[in-house]
Coordinates of C-alpha atoms in Angstrom, one line a residue:
M14 CA 0.5 -1.2 -7.3
T15 CA 3.8 0.0 -8.5
N16 CA 5.2 2.0 -11.4
G17 CA 8.0 2.6 -14.0
L18 CA 11.4 4.2 -14.5
V19 CA 11.4 7.9 -13.4
S20 CA 13.8 10.5 -11.9
G21 CA 13.4 12.3 -8.7
P22 CA 15.1 15.8 -8.1
G23 CA 18.2 15.4 -6.1
S24 CA 17.9 11.6 -6.0
G25 CA 19.1 10.6 -9.5
P26 CA 17.2 7.8 -11.5
F27 CA 15.2 5.3 -9.5
V28 CA 13.0 2.4 -10.4
R29 CA 9.4 2.0 -9.3
D30 CA 8.1 -1.3 -10.5
C31 CA 4.7 -1.8 -12.1
P32 CA 2.8 -3.9 -14.6
G33 CA 4.1 -2.9 -18.0
A34 CA 6.8 -0.7 -16.8
R35 CA 9.4 -3.3 -17.9
D36 CA 9.3 -5.8 -20.7
P37 CA 7.8 -8.9 -19.1
A38 CA 10.2 -11.1 -21.2
A39 CA 13.1 -9.5 -19.7
L40 CA 12.0 -10.2 -16.1
P41 CA 13.9 -13.0 -14.3
S42 CA 11.9 -16.1 -13.6
R43 CA 10.4 -16.5 -10.2
P44 CA 10.6 -19.6 -8.1
V45 CA 7.3 -20.6 -6.6
T46 CA 8.7 -20.6 -3.1
H47 CA 11.9 -19.4 -1.2
P48 CA 13.7 -21.3 1.4
T49 CA 11.8 -20.7 4.8
Q50 CA 13.5 -18.2 6.9
P51 CA 13.5 -18.4 10.8
T52 CA 10.4 -16.7 12.2
Q53 CA 11.9 -15.9 15.7
P54 CA 13.7 -12.5 16.1
T55 CA 17.4 -12.7 16.9
Q56 CA 17.1 -9.7 19.4
P57 CA 14.5 -8.6 21.7
E58 CA 11.9 -6.2 20.3
P59 CA 12.5 -2.5 21.0
A60 CA 10.5 -0.8 23.8
A61 CA 7.2 0.8 22.9
G62 CA 7.6 4.6 22.6
S63 CA 11.2 4.3 21.6
R64 CA 12.8 5.3 18.3
Y65 CA 15.8 4.1 16.3
H66 CA 17.7 4.8 13.0
L67 CA 18.5 2.7 10.0
P68 CA 22.1 1.6 9.6
D69 CA 22.9 4.0 6.7
D70 CA 21.8 7.1 8.6
P71 CA 22.9 6.4 12.2
T72 CA 22.5 9.8 13.6
G73 CA 19.0 10.2 12.2
A74 CA 19.8 13.2 10.1
E75 CA 17.3 12.2 7.4
H76 CA 14.8 9.9 9.2
A77 CA 13.5 8.3 12.4
V78 CA 11.8 5.0 13.1
L79 CA 9.1 5.2 15.7
V80 CA 8.1 2.1 17.7
L81 CA 4.4 1.6 18.8
G82 CA 3.1 -1.2 20.8
R83 CA 4.5 -4.3 22.4
A84 CA 4.1 -8.1 22.5
P85 CA 1.9 -10.0 22.6
G86 CA 0.0 -7.3 20.6
P87 CA 1.1 -5.8 17.3
Q88 CA 4.2 -3.7 17.3
L89 CA 4.5 -1.1 14.5
H90 CA 7.8 0.4 13.5
L91 CA 6.9 3.5 11.6
L92 CA 9.3 5.3 9.4
D93 CA 8.8 9.0 9.1
V94 CA 9.9 9.1 5.6
G95 CA 6.8 8.3 3.6
A96 CA 4.8 7.7 6.9
T97 CA 5.9 4.1 6.2
V98 CA 5.0 0.8 7.8
H99 CA 8.6 -0.2 8.2
R100 CA 7.9 -3.4 10.3
L101 CA 4.7 -4.8 11.7
R102 CA 5.2 -7.6 14.2
V103 CA 2.3 -9.7 15.2
T104 CA 1.8 -12.9 17.2
G105 CA 0.4 -15.6 14.8
G106 CA -2.3 -18.3 15.6
D107 CA 0.6 -20.7 16.2
G108 CA 2.2 -18.5 18.9
E109 CA 5.1 -17.4 16.8
R110 CA 6.1 -13.7 16.5
R111 CA 6.6 -12.6 12.9
D112 CA 7.2 -9.6 10.8
V113 CA 4.1 -9.5 8.4
A114 CA 5.1 -6.5 6.3
L115 CA 7.7 -6.3 3.6
S116 CA 10.3 -3.5 4.0
H117 CA 13.6 -2.3 2.8
P118 CA 16.7 -2.6 5.1
T119 CA 18.2 0.8 4.4
L120 CA 17.2 4.3 3.3
A121 CA 19.5 3.9 0.3
E122 CA 17.6 0.7 -0.9
R123 CA 14.3 2.5 -0.5
R124 CA 15.5 5.3 -2.7
R125 CA 17.2 3.2 -5.3
G126 CA 14.3 1.1 -6.1
D127 CA 11.0 2.2 -4.4
A128 CA 8.2 -0.1 -4.8
Y129 CA 6.1 1.9 -2.3
L130 CA 6.7 -0.6 0.4
G131 CA 4.6 0.4 3.4
A132 CA 4.3 4.0 2.3
T133 CA 1.3 6.3 2.9
I134 CA 0.4 7.4 -0.7
G135 CA -0.8 10.8 -2.0
R136 CA -1.8 13.1 -3.5
Y137 CA -3.6 10.6 -5.6
A138 CA -3.2 6.9 -5.1
N139 CA -3.6 4.8 -8.3
R140 CA -3.3 6.1 -11.8
I141 CA -4.6 9.2 -13.6
A142 CA -4.6 8.9 -17.4
G143 CA -2.2 10.9 -19.4
A144 CA -0.9 12.6 -16.2
R145 CA -3.6 15.3 -16.8
F146 CA -7.2 16.1 -16.0
E147 CA -9.6 19.1 -16.1
L148 CA -10.9 20.8 -13.0
D149 CA -13.5 23.6 -13.4
G150 CA -12.4 24.0 -17.0
R151 CA -8.7 24.3 -16.1
E152 CA -6.3 21.7 -17.4
V153 CA -4.1 20.2 -14.6
L154 CA -0.7 18.9 -15.7
L155 CA 0.9 16.3 -13.5
G156 CA 4.2 14.4 -13.4
A157 CA 4.2 11.2 -15.5
V158 CA 5.9 8.2 -14.0
D159 CA 4.1 5.1 -15.5
R160 CA 3.7 4.8 -19.2
G161 CA 2.6 8.4 -19.6
H162 CA 0.2 8.3 -16.6
S163 CA 0.5 9.7 -13.1
L164 CA 0.7 7.1 -10.4
H165 CA 0.6 7.4 -6.6
G166 CA 1.0 11.2 -6.7
G167 CA 3.9 11.6 -9.1
P168 CA 7.6 11.3 -9.1
E169 CA 8.0 13.0 -5.6
G170 CA 4.8 11.9 -4.0
F171 CA 3.9 11.7 -0.2
D172 CA 6.0 8.4 -0.1
R173 CA 9.2 10.4 -0.7
A174 CA 8.6 13.1 1.8
R175 CA 9.8 13.2 5.4
W176 CA 6.8 13.7 7.5
Q177 CA 7.0 15.7 10.8
V178 CA 6.3 13.8 14.0
L179 CA 3.7 15.8 16.0
E180 CA 3.0 13.1 18.7
H181 CA 4.8 9.7 19.7
G182 CA 3.5 7.7 22.6
T183 CA 3.7 4.0 23.4
H184 CA 0.8 3.1 21.3
H185 CA 0.2 6.0 18.9
A186 CA 1.9 8.4 16.7
V187 CA 0.7 11.5 14.8
L188 CA 2.6 12.7 11.6
T189 CA 1.9 15.7 9.6
L190 CA 2.9 16.7 6.0
H191 CA 2.6 20.1 4.2
S192 CA 2.1 19.7 0.5
P193 CA 2.5 23.1 -1.2
E194 CA 0.4 24.6 -4.0
G195 CA 1.3 23.0 -7.3
D196 CA 3.1 20.0 -5.7
Q197 CA 3.5 17.4 -8.5
G198 CA 1.1 19.7 -10.5
F199 CA -1.9 19.4 -8.1
P200 CA -3.9 22.5 -7.2
G201 CA -4.1 23.9 -3.7
A202 CA -1.8 23.6 -0.7
V203 CA -2.8 20.5 1.2
D204 CA -2.1 19.7 4.8
V205 CA -2.4 16.1 5.8
Q206 CA -2.3 14.4 9.3
A207 CA -1.8 10.6 9.8
R208 CA -2.7 9.0 13.1
F209 CA -1.4 5.5 13.7
E210 CA -2.5 3.5 16.7
V211 CA -2.0 -0.2 17.9
D212 CA -4.0 -2.0 20.4
D213 CA -4.1 -5.5 21.6
A214 CA -4.9 -7.0 18.3
A215 CA -5.1 -4.3 15.5
L216 CA -3.3 -1.5 13.7
A217 CA -5.6 1.5 12.9
L218 CA -4.8 4.5 10.6
T219 CA -6.7 7.7 10.2
L220 CA -5.8 10.2 7.5
T221 CA -7.2 13.7 7.4
A222 CA -6.6 16.5 5.1
T223 CA -7.6 20.0 4.0
S224 CA -6.8 22.1 0.9
T225 CA -6.5 25.9 0.2
A226 CA -8.1 25.4 -3.3
D227 CA -10.4 23.0 -5.0
T228 CA -8.5 19.9 -5.8
V229 CA -8.6 16.0 -6.0
L230 CA -7.3 13.8 -3.3
N231 CA -7.1 10.1 -2.8
L232 CA -4.9 8.7 -0.1
T233 CA -4.0 5.1 0.9
Q234 CA -1.6 2.9 2.7
H235 CA 0.5 0.6 0.6
V236 CA 1.8 -2.0 3.0
Y237 CA 2.7 -5.4 1.6
L238 CA 1.5 -8.1 3.8
T239 CA 2.6 -11.8 4.3
L240 CA 1.1 -13.6 7.3
A241 CA 3.7 -16.4 7.0
G242 CA 6.4 -13.7 7.7
A243 CA 8.6 -11.6 5.5
G244 CA 11.1 -13.7 3.8
A245 CA 9.2 -17.0 4.3
G246 CA 8.0 -17.4 0.7
T247 CA 5.1 -16.3 -1.5
V248 CA 1.6 -15.5 -0.6
D249 CA 0.3 -18.1 -3.0
D250 CA -1.2 -20.2 -0.2
H251 CA -2.8 -17.4 1.5
V252 CA -6.7 -17.4 1.2
L253 CA -8.2 -14.0 0.3
T254 CA -11.9 -13.1 0.6
V255 CA -13.2 -9.7 -0.8
P256 CA -16.9 -9.2 -0.4
A257 CA -17.2 -7.5 -3.8
S258 CA -19.4 -8.5 -6.8
R259 CA -17.9 -5.8 -9.0
W260 CA -14.4 -4.6 -9.9
V261 CA -12.8 -2.0 -12.2
E262 CA -11.4 -3.4 -15.4
V263 CA -8.3 -1.7 -16.9
D264 CA -6.4 -1.7 -20.1
A265 CA -2.8 -2.9 -20.5
T266 CA -1.5 0.4 -19.0
G267 CA -3.8 0.3 -15.9
I268 CA -6.5 2.8 -17.0
P269 CA -10.2 1.9 -16.9
A270 CA -12.3 2.4 -20.0
E271 CA -15.6 2.4 -18.0
G272 CA -16.9 2.1 -14.4
P273 CA -17.3 -0.9 -12.3
L274 CA -18.3 -4.2 -14.0
P275 CA -19.3 -7.7 -12.6
V276 CA -16.3 -9.6 -11.4
P277 CA -15.7 -12.7 -13.6
A278 CA -15.8 -16.0 -12.1
E279 CA -12.0 -16.5 -12.4
A280 CA -11.4 -13.4 -10.2
D281 CA -14.4 -13.6 -7.9
L282 CA -13.0 -13.6 -4.3
R283 CA -16.3 -13.6 -2.4
A284 CA -16.1 -17.3 -1.3
G285 CA -12.4 -17.1 -0.3
E286 CA -9.8 -18.2 -2.8
R287 CA -6.2 -19.3 -2.7
L288 CA -4.2 -16.5 -4.2
G289 CA -2.0 -18.7 -6.3
D290 CA -5.0 -20.3 -7.9
V291 CA -6.6 -17.0 -8.9
V292 CA -3.4 -15.7 -10.4
R293 CA -2.9 -18.9 -12.5
R294 CA -6.5 -19.3 -13.9
G295 CA -5.6 -17.2 -16.9
H296 CA -8.3 -14.5 -17.0
P297 CA -7.2 -11.9 -19.7
Q298 CA -7.3 -9.1 -17.0
V299 CA -5.0 -11.0 -14.7
I300 CA -2.7 -12.0 -17.5
D301 CA -2.4 -8.4 -18.8
A302 CA -1.5 -7.2 -15.2
H303 CA 0.9 -10.3 -14.5
G304 CA -1.3 -11.0 -11.5
I305 CA -4.1 -9.1 -9.7
D306 CA -3.8 -5.3 -9.8
H307 CA -7.5 -4.2 -9.7
T308 CA -9.9 -2.3 -7.6
Y309 CA -12.7 -4.4 -6.1
V310 CA -15.9 -2.4 -5.3
L311 CA -17.4 -3.4 -1.9
D312 CA -21.0 -4.6 -1.8
A313 CA -21.7 -3.8 1.9
E314 CA -22.6 -0.5 3.5
P315 CA -20.6 0.6 6.4
D316 CA -21.2 -0.7 9.9
G317 CA -22.2 1.4 12.9
D318 CA -18.6 2.6 13.3
G319 CA -18.5 3.8 9.7
L320 CA -16.2 1.0 8.5
R321 CA -17.0 -1.9 6.3
E322 CA -15.1 -5.3 5.7
H323 CA -12.7 -5.0 2.8
A324 CA -10.9 -8.2 2.9
R325 CA -10.1 -11.3 4.9
L326 CA -6.6 -12.8 4.5
A327 CA -5.9 -16.2 6.0
D328 CA -2.6 -18.1 6.2
P329 CA -3.1 -21.8 7.1
A330 CA 0.7 -22.3 7.7
S331 CA 0.8 -19.8 10.6
R332 CA -2.8 -20.1 11.5
T333 CA -3.2 -16.4 11.3
V334 CA -6.0 -14.4 9.8
L335 CA -6.2 -10.6 9.0
T336 CA -9.5 -8.7 8.6
L337 CA -9.1 -5.3 6.8
R338 CA -12.0 -2.8 7.5
S339 CA -12.2 0.8 6.1
D340 CA -14.5 3.5 5.1
Q341 CA -13.5 3.5 1.5
A342 CA -15.7 2.4 -1.4
G343 CA -13.1 0.1 -3.0
V344 CA -9.9 -1.8 -2.3
Q345 CA -7.0 -2.2 -4.7
V346 CA -5.8 -5.8 -4.7
Y347 CA -2.2 -6.1 -5.8
T348 CA -0.3 -9.3 -5.7
G349 CA 3.3 -7.8 -5.9
N350 CA 3.4 -8.7 -9.6
F351 CA 6.6 -7.0 -10.5
L352 CA 8.8 -7.6 -7.5
D353 CA 11.5 -9.1 -9.6
G354 CA 14.4 -9.9 -7.5
T355 CA 16.2 -6.5 -8.0
L356 CA 15.3 -5.0 -4.7
H357 CA 16.3 -6.1 -1.2
G358 CA 14.0 -6.6 1.6
L359 CA 14.5 -7.0 5.4
A360 CA 14.8 -10.6 6.4
P361 CA 13.7 -12.1 9.7
D362 CA 17.2 -12.7 11.0
G363 CA 18.2 -9.0 10.4
G364 CA 19.8 -9.6 7.1
T365 CA 18.4 -9.1 3.7
T366 CA 16.6 -11.1 1.1
L367 CA 15.6 -10.4 -2.5
L368 CA 12.0 -9.5 -3.0
R369 CA 10.2 -11.5 -5.8
Q370 CA 6.9 -11.7 -7.3
G371 CA 4.2 -12.6 -4.9
D372 CA 6.2 -12.1 -1.8
G373 CA 3.5 -9.8 -0.5
L374 CA -0.1 -8.6 -1.0
C375 CA -1.2 -5.1 -0.9
L376 CA -4.7 -4.3 0.0
E377 CA -5.2 -0.6 -0.6
P378 CA -8.5 1.1 0.4
G379 CA -9.4 4.1 -1.8
A380 CA -11.1 5.6 -4.7
F381 CA -11.2 4.1 -8.2
P382 CA -8.4 4.7 -10.7
D383 CA -8.6 7.7 -13.0
S384 CA -11.7 9.1 -11.1
P385 CA -10.5 12.7 -11.8
H386 CA -11.5 12.1 -15.4
H387 CA -14.9 11.1 -14.3
L388 CA -15.8 13.9 -11.8
G389 CA -19.6 14.0 -11.3
E390 CA -20.4 10.8 -13.4
P391 CA -22.7 8.3 -11.8
G392 CA -20.9 5.0 -10.6
W393 CA -17.5 6.8 -10.0
T394 CA -16.0 7.7 -6.7
D395 CA -16.1 11.4 -5.8
V396 CA -12.4 12.5 -5.3
R397 CA -13.0 16.2 -5.6
L398 CA -11.9 18.1 -2.4
A399 CA -13.2 21.6 -2.2
A400 CA -11.2 24.4 -0.6
G401 CA -11.7 24.4 3.2
E402 CA -13.5 21.0 3.4
S403 CA -12.1 18.1 5.3
Y404 CA -11.0 14.8 3.8
A405 CA -11.0 11.7 5.9
W406 CA -9.8 8.1 5.4
R407 CA -9.8 5.3 7.9
A408 CA -8.8 1.7 8.1
R409 CA -8.1 -1.1 10.6
W410 CA -5.9 -4.2 10.2
E411 CA -7.3 -6.7 12.8
F412 CA -5.2 -9.9 13.5
A413 CA -6.5 -13.1 15.1
A414 CA -5.9 -16.9 15.3
L415 CA -7.4 -18.8 12.4
D416 CA -9.9 -21.4 13.6

């Protein structure tokens, strides 16, 4: 999910795209595909455990990129600003190495037009209606960034902060962030820890947090995925399976009027559907969002490890399949609806490419949108975090060859 036109302190105006944040008639048309980019890197991959800097901050005064893992397994390039998945290189089923995550080439581009590419989101992923809610009889006022609503934590959410690096090894990194009392309007001072790990076939992320006062919290990871490789075209031909018979319907501004409802046949992903077909079937919910931008409510209970399958994404061209597993109740499926060609992404050859609608798919495990307005109501996710209690969020992105 992405949002509208806001201003950040010290950064000037910046654009965060979202359904409805711009007049759809004013958006440039999108070609169905882009010219295919080369998938092989032009330079060797950096060493596991190393770090480097983006070209517009060569001394690392404002950031660092941490490298985890090595070929043939996944290699994660982790940007400390936003605890961001900057690059994610995997070996496809066809034997090719590819970047499967969209990213910005520079810090300046990220600040100029943040679409939350790869960022860790907080304090509240998704929308809160009217940028306000009540907690124990107290009105909490938040920063509005999207048509009068709070989105992804507000104008200066966790995606904008530089996280502190606590540990960095060859296959893991631990980052921390202190969010002070009243940050973006939210109660309590919150301390968050993010542990990223890579193994032979997967990326794992564990998020934990505590608060000094009762508050609400809903974290997620906003990586845009494309198994064909960043810059290689849209995800229209990817086949997405989500084991969910219910979803959360929303109004034209992304706010639900009620709890989970049965998924309509046009958007049912349980049997596996080509993404381009789902987007073009014309269900009113999908039309209003200019694509899929909805929370699917998982049917299955967690497995023995506490995780359940959220989604399976397959790309026939690269013969690669991704299985996302998490401990969360829902997964926000977002088809990059308002990537409109105004932002630059990193291309496989080290250059840049324009990011357009459908270039990547976000699968965001988390709670339902606007849950703070439904605290204690049956059928809604419980996003209340009491003072001194521990919050936990886990997910695994598992890569394999497509049979």
